Every structure is written in C-alpha cells, then in structure tokens.
Coordinates of C-alpha atoms in Angstrom, one line a residue:
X1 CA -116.4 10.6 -96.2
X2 CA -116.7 7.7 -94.5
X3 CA -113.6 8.0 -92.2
X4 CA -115.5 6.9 -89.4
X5 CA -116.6 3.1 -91.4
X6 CA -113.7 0.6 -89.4
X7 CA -114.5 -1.6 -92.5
X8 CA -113.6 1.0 -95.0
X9 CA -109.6 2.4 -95.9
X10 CA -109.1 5.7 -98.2
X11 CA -106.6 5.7 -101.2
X12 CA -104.0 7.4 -99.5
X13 CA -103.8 4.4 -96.6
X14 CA -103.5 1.9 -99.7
X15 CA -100.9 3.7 -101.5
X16 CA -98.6 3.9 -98.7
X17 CA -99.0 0.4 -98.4
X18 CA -98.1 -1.5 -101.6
X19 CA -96.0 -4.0 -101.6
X20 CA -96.3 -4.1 -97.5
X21 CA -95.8 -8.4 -96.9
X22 CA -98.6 -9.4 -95.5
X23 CA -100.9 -6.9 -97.2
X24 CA -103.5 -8.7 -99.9
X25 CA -105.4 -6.4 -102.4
X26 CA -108.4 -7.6 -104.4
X27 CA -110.0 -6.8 -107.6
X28 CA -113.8 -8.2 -107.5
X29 CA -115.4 -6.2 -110.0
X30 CA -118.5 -7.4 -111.2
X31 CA -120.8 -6.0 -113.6
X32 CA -124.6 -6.0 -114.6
X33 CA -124.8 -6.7 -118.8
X34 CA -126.6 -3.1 -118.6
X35 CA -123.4 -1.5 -117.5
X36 CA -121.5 -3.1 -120.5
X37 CA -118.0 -3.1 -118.6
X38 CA -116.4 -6.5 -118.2
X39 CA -114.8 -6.9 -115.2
X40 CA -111.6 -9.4 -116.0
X41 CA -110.5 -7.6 -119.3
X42 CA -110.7 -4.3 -117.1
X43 CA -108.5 -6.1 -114.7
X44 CA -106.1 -7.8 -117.8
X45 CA -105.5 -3.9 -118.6
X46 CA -105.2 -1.8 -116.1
X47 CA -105.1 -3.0 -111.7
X48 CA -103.5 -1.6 -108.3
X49 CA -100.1 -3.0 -108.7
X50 CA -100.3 -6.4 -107.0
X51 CA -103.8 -6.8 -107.4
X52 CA -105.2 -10.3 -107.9
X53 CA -108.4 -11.0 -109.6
X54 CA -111.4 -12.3 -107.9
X55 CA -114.1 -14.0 -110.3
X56 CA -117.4 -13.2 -108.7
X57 CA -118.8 -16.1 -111.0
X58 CA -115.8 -18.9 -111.0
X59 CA -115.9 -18.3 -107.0
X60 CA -119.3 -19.5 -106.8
X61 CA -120.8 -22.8 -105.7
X62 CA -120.5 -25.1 -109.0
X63 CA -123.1 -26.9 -108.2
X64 CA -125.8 -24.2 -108.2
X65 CA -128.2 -23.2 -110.1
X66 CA -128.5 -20.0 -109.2
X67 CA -125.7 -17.0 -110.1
X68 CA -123.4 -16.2 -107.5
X69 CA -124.3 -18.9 -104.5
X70 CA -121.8 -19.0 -101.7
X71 CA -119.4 -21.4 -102.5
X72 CA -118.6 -24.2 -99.3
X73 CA -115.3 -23.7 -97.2
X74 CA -114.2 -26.1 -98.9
X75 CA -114.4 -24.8 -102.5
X76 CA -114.0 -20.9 -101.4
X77 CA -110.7 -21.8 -99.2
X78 CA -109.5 -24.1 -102.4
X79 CA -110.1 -20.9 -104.6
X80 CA -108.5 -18.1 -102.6
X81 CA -106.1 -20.8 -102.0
X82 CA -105.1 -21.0 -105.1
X83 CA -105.1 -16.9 -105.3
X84 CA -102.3 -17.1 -102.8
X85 CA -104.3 -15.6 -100.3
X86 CA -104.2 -16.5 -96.6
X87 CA -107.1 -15.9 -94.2
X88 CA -104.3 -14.3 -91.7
X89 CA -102.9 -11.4 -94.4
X90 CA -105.3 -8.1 -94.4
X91 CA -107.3 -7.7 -97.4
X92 CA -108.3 -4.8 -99.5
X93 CA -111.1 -5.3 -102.0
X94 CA -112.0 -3.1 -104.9
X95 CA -114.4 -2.7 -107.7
X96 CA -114.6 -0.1 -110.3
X97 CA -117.2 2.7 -109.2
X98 CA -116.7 1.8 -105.4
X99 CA -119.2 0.4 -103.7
X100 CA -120.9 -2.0 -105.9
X101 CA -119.4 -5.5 -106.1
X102 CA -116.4 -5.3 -103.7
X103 CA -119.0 -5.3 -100.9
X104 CA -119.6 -9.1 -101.5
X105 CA -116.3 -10.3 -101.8
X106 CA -115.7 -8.5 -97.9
X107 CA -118.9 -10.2 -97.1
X108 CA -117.5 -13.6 -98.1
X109 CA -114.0 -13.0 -96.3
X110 CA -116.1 -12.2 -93.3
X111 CA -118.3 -15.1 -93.6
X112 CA -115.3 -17.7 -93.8
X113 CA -114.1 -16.1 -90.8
X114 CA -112.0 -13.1 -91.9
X115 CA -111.8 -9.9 -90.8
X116 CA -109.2 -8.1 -91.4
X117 CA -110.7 -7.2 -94.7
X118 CA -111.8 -4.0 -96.1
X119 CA -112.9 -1.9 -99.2
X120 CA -111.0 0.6 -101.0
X121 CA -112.8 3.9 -100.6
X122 CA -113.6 5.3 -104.3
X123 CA -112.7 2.3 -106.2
X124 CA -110.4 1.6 -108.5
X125 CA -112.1 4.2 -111.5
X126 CA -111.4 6.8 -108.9
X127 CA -107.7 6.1 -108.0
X128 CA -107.2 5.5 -111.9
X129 CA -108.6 8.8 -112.3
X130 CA -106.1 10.3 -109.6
X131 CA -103.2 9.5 -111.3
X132 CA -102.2 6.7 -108.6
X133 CA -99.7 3.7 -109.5
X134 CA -101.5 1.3 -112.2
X135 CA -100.1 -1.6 -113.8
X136 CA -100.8 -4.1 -117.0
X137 CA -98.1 -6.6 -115.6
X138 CA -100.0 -10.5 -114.3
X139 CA -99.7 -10.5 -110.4
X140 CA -97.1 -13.2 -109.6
X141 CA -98.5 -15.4 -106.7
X142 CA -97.6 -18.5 -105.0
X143 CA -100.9 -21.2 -104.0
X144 CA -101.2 -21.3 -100.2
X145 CA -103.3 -23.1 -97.6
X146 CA -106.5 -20.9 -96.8
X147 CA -108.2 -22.0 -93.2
X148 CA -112.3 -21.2 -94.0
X149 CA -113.9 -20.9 -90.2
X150 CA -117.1 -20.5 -91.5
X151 CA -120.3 -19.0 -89.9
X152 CA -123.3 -20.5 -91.6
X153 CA -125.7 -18.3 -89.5
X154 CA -124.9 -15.5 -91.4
X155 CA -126.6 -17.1 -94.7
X156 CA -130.4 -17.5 -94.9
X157 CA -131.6 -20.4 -97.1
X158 CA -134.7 -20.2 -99.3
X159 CA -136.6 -22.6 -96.5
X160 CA -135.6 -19.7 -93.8
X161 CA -136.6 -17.2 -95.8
X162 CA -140.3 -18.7 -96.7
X163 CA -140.8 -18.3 -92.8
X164 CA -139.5 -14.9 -92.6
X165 CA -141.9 -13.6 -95.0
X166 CA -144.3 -15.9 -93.8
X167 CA -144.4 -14.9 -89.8
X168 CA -142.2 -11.4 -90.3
X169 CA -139.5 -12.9 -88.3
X170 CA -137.1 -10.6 -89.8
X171 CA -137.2 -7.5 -91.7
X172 CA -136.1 -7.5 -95.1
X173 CA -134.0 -5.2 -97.0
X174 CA -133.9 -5.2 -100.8
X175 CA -130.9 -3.5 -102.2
X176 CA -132.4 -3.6 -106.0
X177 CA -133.7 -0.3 -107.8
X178 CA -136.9 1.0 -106.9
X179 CA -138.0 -0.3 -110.7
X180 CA -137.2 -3.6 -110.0
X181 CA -138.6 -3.6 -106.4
X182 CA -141.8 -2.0 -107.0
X183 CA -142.3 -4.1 -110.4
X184 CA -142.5 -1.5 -113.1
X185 CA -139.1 -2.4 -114.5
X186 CA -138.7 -5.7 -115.7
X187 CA -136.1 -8.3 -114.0
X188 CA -132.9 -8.7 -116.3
X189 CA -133.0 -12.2 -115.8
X190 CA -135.5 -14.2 -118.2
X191 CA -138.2 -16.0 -116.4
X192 CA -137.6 -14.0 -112.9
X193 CA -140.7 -12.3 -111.8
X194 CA -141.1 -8.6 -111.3
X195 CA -142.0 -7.2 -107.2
X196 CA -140.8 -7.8 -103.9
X197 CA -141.2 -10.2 -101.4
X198 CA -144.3 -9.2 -98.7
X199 CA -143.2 -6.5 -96.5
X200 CA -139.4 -5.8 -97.7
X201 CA -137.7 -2.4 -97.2
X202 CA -136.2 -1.5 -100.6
X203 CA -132.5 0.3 -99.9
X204 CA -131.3 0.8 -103.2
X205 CA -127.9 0.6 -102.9
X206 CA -126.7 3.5 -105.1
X207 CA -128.3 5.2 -101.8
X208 CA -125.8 3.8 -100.1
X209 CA -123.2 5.7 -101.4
X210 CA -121.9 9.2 -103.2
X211 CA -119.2 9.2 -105.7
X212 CA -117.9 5.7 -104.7
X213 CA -117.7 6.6 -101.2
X214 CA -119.5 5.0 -98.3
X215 CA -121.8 8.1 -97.1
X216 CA -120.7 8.7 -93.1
X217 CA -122.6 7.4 -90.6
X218 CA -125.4 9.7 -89.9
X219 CA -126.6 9.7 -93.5
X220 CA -126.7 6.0 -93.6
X221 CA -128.4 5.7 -90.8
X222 CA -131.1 7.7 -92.1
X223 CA -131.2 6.2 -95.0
X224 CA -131.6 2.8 -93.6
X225 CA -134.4 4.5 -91.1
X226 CA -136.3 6.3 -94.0
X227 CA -136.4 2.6 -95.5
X228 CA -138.4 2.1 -92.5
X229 CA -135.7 -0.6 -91.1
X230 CA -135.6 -0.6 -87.7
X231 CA -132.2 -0.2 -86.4
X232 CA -133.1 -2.8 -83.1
X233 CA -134.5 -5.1 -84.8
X234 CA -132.7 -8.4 -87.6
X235 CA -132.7 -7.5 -90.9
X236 CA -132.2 -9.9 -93.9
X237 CA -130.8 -8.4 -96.8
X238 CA -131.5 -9.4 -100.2
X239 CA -130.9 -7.8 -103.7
X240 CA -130.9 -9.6 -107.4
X241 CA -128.3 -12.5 -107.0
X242 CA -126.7 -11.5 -103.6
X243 CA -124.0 -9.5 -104.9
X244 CA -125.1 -6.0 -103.7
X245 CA -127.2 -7.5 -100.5
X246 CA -123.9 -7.3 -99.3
X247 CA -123.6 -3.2 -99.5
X248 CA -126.7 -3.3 -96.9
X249 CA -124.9 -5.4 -95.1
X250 CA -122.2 -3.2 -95.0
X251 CA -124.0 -0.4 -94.1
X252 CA -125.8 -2.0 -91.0
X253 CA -122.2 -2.9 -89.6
X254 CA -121.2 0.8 -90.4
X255 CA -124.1 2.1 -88.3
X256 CA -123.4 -1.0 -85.4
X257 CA -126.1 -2.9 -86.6
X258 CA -124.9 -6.7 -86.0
X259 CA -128.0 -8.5 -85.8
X260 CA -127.8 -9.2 -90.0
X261 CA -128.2 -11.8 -92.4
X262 CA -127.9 -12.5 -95.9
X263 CA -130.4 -13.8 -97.8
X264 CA -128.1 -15.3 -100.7
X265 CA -130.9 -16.9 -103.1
X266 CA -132.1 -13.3 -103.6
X267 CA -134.6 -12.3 -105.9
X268 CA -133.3 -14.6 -108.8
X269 CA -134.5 -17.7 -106.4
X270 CA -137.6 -16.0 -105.2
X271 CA -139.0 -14.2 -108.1
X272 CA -137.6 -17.5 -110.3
X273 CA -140.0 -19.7 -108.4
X274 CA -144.2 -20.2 -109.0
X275 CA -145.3 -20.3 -105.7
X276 CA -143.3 -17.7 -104.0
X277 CA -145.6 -14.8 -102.7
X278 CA -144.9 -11.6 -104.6
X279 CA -146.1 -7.9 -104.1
X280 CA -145.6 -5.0 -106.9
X281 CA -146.3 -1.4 -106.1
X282 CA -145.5 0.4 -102.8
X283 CA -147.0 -1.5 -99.9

C-alpha cells in the first residue's frame, strides 16, 4: 500500500540504501503513557543501523508551556545541528507502529523548509519483525550547520485559531479518538477539558492507516470525505499536543490537498483554557 504517497518509501527502498552518503534516517518515536513503550530506551536497544534519535520532547520550544511546541529556526536548526543532520541530505523518519509519531518529525523538516524527507512505510516494529538489519551500536555523528528556511504560514497560533472557530474560516480536523473528541473519554492530560472545538471533523488517525501503512489514495480520500472535510476547501488540523495533527496533514498532501495548516497548540491549549468554546457529543 501506499506506493502511490511521493512522501512515503517502503522497506525494501531503505534497505538498499544504508549507508548511502547523503542518506539521513531518523528515529522519532514518541509514545502516549497509555502505550507504556518508551521511545529512547527502545532506540538505546534496538535501531536501523545509522539511525539517530530524535527527542520529540528535547526538540521542542523550551520556553513553552505546552508539550511539543514548534521549536524556532533557531533552536530546531541548533538541534538537528547538533544530530549531524543537514537540511540538503534526504531523510527517512520512523516510529515504531508506523504512522504515529514520525509523521510530525516530516512535518517539522517540511516546515523548516525540507523536503526531501519521508516516512518509512511499516515502521520500525515491522522491519524488526522482518528480520531486516538492526543494531544496539550509538550512531557515530559529526555536528553540522543546519540552514532552517522556515514557513511560518504553515503554523496556526491560538489567536488564529479563536477566529477560525469563531467565523469558520477554516475547517478543522481533529486527529484524536472518537472518545476524546466526542467527550466521553477523559483527556490524559490533568486539567485539559473533554470535547472538541465548534464544528471540527474528527479523523482519528488510526483511520489513517492499516498495519503501519499509509492506506492508498482512494481510501484516504474517503476517509477524509466521510469526515465531512471538504477536499477544496483549508483545513486546520489539530489533535492532542500536535504530534499526530501531523498524520492528517499527511494525508491531505497524499490526496493533493495543499491548502493545510497546523494548528500546533492543539487540544492541550484549547481544552487547557476557561474561556475556550467547547462542544461534546456528535454535532
């Protein structure tokens, strides 16, 4: 599946691969405390051979108070940077089940002006289970200089996003589970509220996907439509802390849907705040 995703490359492309100069793979596994897997120690064990490690958290503006902000150029070139990454070598990203977390990291390269980047099909628990090379041994990297060209127009603010809901500038996309979006499953984050902003499509984003595979073109498309997104129209995507917002994203650019943003507060900022407007149930 998913052959026909330019943003996506299979196992067997990768394996070929390694070792190619030039050629940068990524582990940015990230995990929810309900999935009890932690990412690093994962990594620290087991990771494609050459594989560096990219902290969802440490990558992260410092400054915020919010999980998982886009970091400034600055701070994200200075971090890659320091990865030994360039913004000129092409990047493969991967997270364990596939299509979960390594969406955001190519969502990140993109928005500092990458893009030659792209997502292992599968993810790493699949290649493991494959038999493919794997390797304990620290990935030996030199710092280099990484040049951010970043595209701020891509990122909606909270201030943005108050209109949005307000005048339905945009149409929103909600990647969390249908639980958490229609408000009978409580946020794991203390102190967030439970719903959805006014008038957001929920897209879960295990419907995004089958077996750690990107589903092919046609079937995301409907499921984007079923949403009741309309493919002509912007869409803002959203999820819990902007991590899998990004696997809408994703999506949208599968199906040639360009016209997207990402609404990086998420539902931590908007269901953290009192006078946010809030909707549980199925509108």
């Amino acid at each position: 599946m998913a052959e026909d995703s330019p943003f996506i490359v299979d196992a067997d492309w990768l394996e070929k691969r390694l070792g190619t100069p030039g050629l940068t793979i990524i582990d940015a596994s990230w995990y929810l405390p309900a999935q009890q897997r932690n990412a690093h120690a994962e990594y620290v064990a087991a990771h494609i051979p050459g594989a560096r490690f990219l902290d969802q958290d440490a990558v992260s503006d410092p400054d915020s108070k919010l999980p998982h902000t886009l970091a400034s150029p600055q701070y994200f070139a200075q971090y890659v940077g320091s990865m030994g990454v360039s913004a000129d070598d092409t990047i493969v990203v991967y997270d364990g089940p596939g299509l979960f977390s390594a969406p955001r990291a190519w969502w990140m390269f993109r928005v500092m002006g990458v893009f030659q980047v792209y997502i292992l099909n599968g993810g790493f628990d699949r290649w493991r289970a494959e038999g493919r090379p794997v390797t304990a041994e620290p990935t030996k990297t030199a710092p280099c200089v990484f040049y951010a060209d970043f595209d701020a127009g891509r990122v909606v603010s909270l201030d943005e996003m108050r209109r949005i809901v307000g005048n339905r500038g945009s149409q929103i996309a909600d990647a969390r589970s249908p639980g958490r979006f229609v408000g009978t499953d409580p946020e794991p984050r203390p102190g967030v509220r439970s719903g959805h902003m006014p008038g957001a499509h929920n897209v879960p984003v295990a419907a995004l996907s089958e077996n750690g595979e990107l589903l092919p073109k046609d079937r995301l498309r409907k499921v984007i439509e079923d949403a009741g997104i309309d493919l002509s129209k912007p869409v803002v995507t959203s999820c819990g802390s902007g991590i899998t917002a990004a696997a809408i994203s994703l999506a949208l650019e599968t199906v040639g849907h360009t016209d997207n943003r990402l609404y990086d507060g998420s539902w931590t900022e908007w269901g953290g705040l009192s006078d946010t407007p809030i909707v549980t149930g199925k509108e």
